[in-house]
mmCIF file of C-alpha atoms in Angstrom:
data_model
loop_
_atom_site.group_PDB
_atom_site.id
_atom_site.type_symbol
_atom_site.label_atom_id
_atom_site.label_comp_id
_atom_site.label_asym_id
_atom_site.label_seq_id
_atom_site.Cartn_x
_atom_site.Cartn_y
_atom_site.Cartn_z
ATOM 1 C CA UNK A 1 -17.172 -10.372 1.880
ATOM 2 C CA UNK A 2 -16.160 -13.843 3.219
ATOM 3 C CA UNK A 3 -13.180 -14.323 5.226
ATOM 4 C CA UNK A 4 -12.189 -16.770 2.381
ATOM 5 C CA UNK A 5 -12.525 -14.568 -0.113
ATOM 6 C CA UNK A 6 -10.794 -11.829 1.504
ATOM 7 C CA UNK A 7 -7.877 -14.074 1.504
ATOM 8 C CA UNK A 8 -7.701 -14.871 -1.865
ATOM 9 C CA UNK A 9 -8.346 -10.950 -2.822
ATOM 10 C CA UNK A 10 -5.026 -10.237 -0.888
ATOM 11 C CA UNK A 11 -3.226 -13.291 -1.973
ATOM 12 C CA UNK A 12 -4.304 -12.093 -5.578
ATOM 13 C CA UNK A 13 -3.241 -8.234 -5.035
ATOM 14 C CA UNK A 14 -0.066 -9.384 -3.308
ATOM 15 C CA UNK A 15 0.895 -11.475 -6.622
ATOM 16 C CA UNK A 16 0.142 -8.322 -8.971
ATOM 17 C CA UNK A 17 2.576 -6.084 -6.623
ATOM 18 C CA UNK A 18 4.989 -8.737 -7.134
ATOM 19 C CA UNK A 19 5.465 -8.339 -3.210
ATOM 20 C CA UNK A 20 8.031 -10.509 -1.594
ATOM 21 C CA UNK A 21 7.145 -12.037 1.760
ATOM 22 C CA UNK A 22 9.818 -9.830 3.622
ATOM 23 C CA UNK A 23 7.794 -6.793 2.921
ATOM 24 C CA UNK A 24 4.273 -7.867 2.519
ATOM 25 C CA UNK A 25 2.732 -6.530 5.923
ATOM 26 C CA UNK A 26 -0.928 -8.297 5.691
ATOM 27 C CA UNK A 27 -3.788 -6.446 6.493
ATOM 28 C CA UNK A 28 -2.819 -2.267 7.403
ATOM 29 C CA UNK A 29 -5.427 -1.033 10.134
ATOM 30 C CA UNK A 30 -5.892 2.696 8.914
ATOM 31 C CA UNK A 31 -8.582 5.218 10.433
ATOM 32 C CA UNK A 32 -9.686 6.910 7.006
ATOM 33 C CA UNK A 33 -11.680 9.309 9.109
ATOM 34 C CA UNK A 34 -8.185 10.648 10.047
ATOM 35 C CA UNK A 35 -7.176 14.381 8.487
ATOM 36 C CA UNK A 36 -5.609 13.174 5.140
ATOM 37 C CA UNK A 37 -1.585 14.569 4.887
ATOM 38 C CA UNK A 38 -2.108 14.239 1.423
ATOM 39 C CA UNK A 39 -4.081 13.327 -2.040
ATOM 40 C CA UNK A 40 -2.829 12.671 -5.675
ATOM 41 C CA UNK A 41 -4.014 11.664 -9.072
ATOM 42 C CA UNK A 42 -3.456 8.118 -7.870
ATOM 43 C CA UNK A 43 -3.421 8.119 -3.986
ATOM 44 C CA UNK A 44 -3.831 9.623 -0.768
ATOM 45 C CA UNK A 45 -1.524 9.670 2.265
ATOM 46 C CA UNK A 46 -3.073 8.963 6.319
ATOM 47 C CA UNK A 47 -1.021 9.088 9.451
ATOM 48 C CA UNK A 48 -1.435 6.021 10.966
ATOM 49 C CA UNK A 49 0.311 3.676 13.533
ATOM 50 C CA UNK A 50 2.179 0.299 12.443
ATOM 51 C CA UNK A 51 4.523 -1.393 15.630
ATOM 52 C CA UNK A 52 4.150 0.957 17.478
ATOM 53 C CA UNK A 53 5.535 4.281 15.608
ATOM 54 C CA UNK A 54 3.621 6.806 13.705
ATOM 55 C CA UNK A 55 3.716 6.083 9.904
ATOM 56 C CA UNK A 56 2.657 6.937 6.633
ATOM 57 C CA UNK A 57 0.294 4.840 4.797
ATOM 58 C CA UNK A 58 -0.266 5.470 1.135
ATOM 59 C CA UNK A 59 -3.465 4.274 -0.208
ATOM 60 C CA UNK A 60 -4.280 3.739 -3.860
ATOM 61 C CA UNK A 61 -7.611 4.916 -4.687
ATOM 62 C CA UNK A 62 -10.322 2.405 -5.596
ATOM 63 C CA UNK A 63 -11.519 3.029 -8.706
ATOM 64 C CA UNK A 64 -7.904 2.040 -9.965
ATOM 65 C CA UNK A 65 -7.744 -1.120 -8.732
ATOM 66 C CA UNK A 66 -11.152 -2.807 -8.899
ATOM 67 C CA UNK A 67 -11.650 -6.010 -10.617
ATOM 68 C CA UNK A 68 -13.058 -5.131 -13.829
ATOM 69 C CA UNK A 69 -10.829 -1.775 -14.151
ATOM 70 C CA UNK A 70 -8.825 -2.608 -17.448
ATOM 71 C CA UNK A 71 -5.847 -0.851 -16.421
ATOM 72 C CA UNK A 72 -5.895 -2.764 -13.113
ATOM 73 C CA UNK A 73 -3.016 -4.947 -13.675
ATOM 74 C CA UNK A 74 -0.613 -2.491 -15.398
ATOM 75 C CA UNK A 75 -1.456 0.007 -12.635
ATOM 76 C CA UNK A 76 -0.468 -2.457 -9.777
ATOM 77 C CA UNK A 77 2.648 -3.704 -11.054
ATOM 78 C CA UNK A 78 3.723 -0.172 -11.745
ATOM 79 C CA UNK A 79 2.704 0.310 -7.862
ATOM 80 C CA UNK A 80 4.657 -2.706 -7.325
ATOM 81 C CA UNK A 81 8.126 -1.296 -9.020
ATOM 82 C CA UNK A 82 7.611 1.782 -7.135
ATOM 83 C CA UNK A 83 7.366 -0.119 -3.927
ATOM 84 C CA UNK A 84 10.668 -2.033 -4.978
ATOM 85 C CA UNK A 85 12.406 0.998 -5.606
ATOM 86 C CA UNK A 86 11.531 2.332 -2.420
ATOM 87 C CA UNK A 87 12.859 -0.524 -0.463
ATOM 88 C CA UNK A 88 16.493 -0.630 -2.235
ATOM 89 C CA UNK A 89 16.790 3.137 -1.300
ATOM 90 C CA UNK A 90 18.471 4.133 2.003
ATOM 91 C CA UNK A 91 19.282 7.650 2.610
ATOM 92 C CA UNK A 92 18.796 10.155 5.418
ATOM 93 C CA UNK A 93 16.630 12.413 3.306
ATOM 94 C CA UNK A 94 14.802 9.792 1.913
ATOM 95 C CA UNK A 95 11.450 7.969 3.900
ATOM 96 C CA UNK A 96 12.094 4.646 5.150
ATOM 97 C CA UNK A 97 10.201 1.674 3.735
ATOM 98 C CA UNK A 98 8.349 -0.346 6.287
ATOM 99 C CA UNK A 99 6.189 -2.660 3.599
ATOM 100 C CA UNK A 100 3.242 -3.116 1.317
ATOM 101 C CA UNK A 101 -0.206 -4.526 2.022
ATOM 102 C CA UNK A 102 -3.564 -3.647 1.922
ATOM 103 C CA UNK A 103 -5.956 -1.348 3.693
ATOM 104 C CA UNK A 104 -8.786 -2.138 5.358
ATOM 105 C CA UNK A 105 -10.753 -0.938 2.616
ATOM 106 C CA UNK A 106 -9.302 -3.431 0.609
ATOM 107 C CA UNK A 107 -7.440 -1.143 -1.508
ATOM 108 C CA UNK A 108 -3.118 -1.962 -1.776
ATOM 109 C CA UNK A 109 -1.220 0.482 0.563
ATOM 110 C CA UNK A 110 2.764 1.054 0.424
ATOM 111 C CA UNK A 111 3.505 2.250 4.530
ATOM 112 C CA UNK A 112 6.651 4.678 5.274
ATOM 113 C CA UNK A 113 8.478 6.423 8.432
ATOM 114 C CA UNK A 114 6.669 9.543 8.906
#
């Protein structure tokens, strides 16, 4: 895919989360050959590093949020409100929010304290 359109595909994903700029992290760098800490219906959690620390870096799985997918939209900005959520919270049992952005497989990824 062209730089260009990689771009747009972000810019376009980071609309649908409803992302503010504050919390929109870009491009995530994420080793998917990693062990995976976790896999859901709709997801599945990587260790990975972001500034420095170790993180967590939830991944939404792909067939969810290609273009075509008719649910795509609905799905995202219910990813989005999660990811909202998440930031307003602050408690000492609770992970803290770092941001949202995508993966390098172009898939949207929230990123939390490990």
């Amino acid at each position: 895919m062209a730089v260009g359109g990689r771009v747009t595909e972000e810019r376009e994903l980071r609309h649908l989360l409803g992302a503010p700029e504050d919390v929109w992290l870009g491009r995530v760098n994420v080793d998917l050959y990693q062990p995976e800490l976790g896999r859901g219906s709709d997801a599945t959690v990587y260790r990975a590093q972001h500034a420095g620390k170790d993180v967590a870096v939830k991944i939404l799985h792909g067939i969810l949020v290609r273009q075509g997918n008719v649910g795509r939209s609905t799905f995202l900005q219910r990813f989005g409100s999660e990811c909202r959520l998440l930031r307003r919270l602050s408690h000492p049992r609770i992970v803290y929010f770092y941001g949202l952005g995508m993966a390098s497989n172009g898939c949207p990824c929230l990123v939390t304290e490990l």
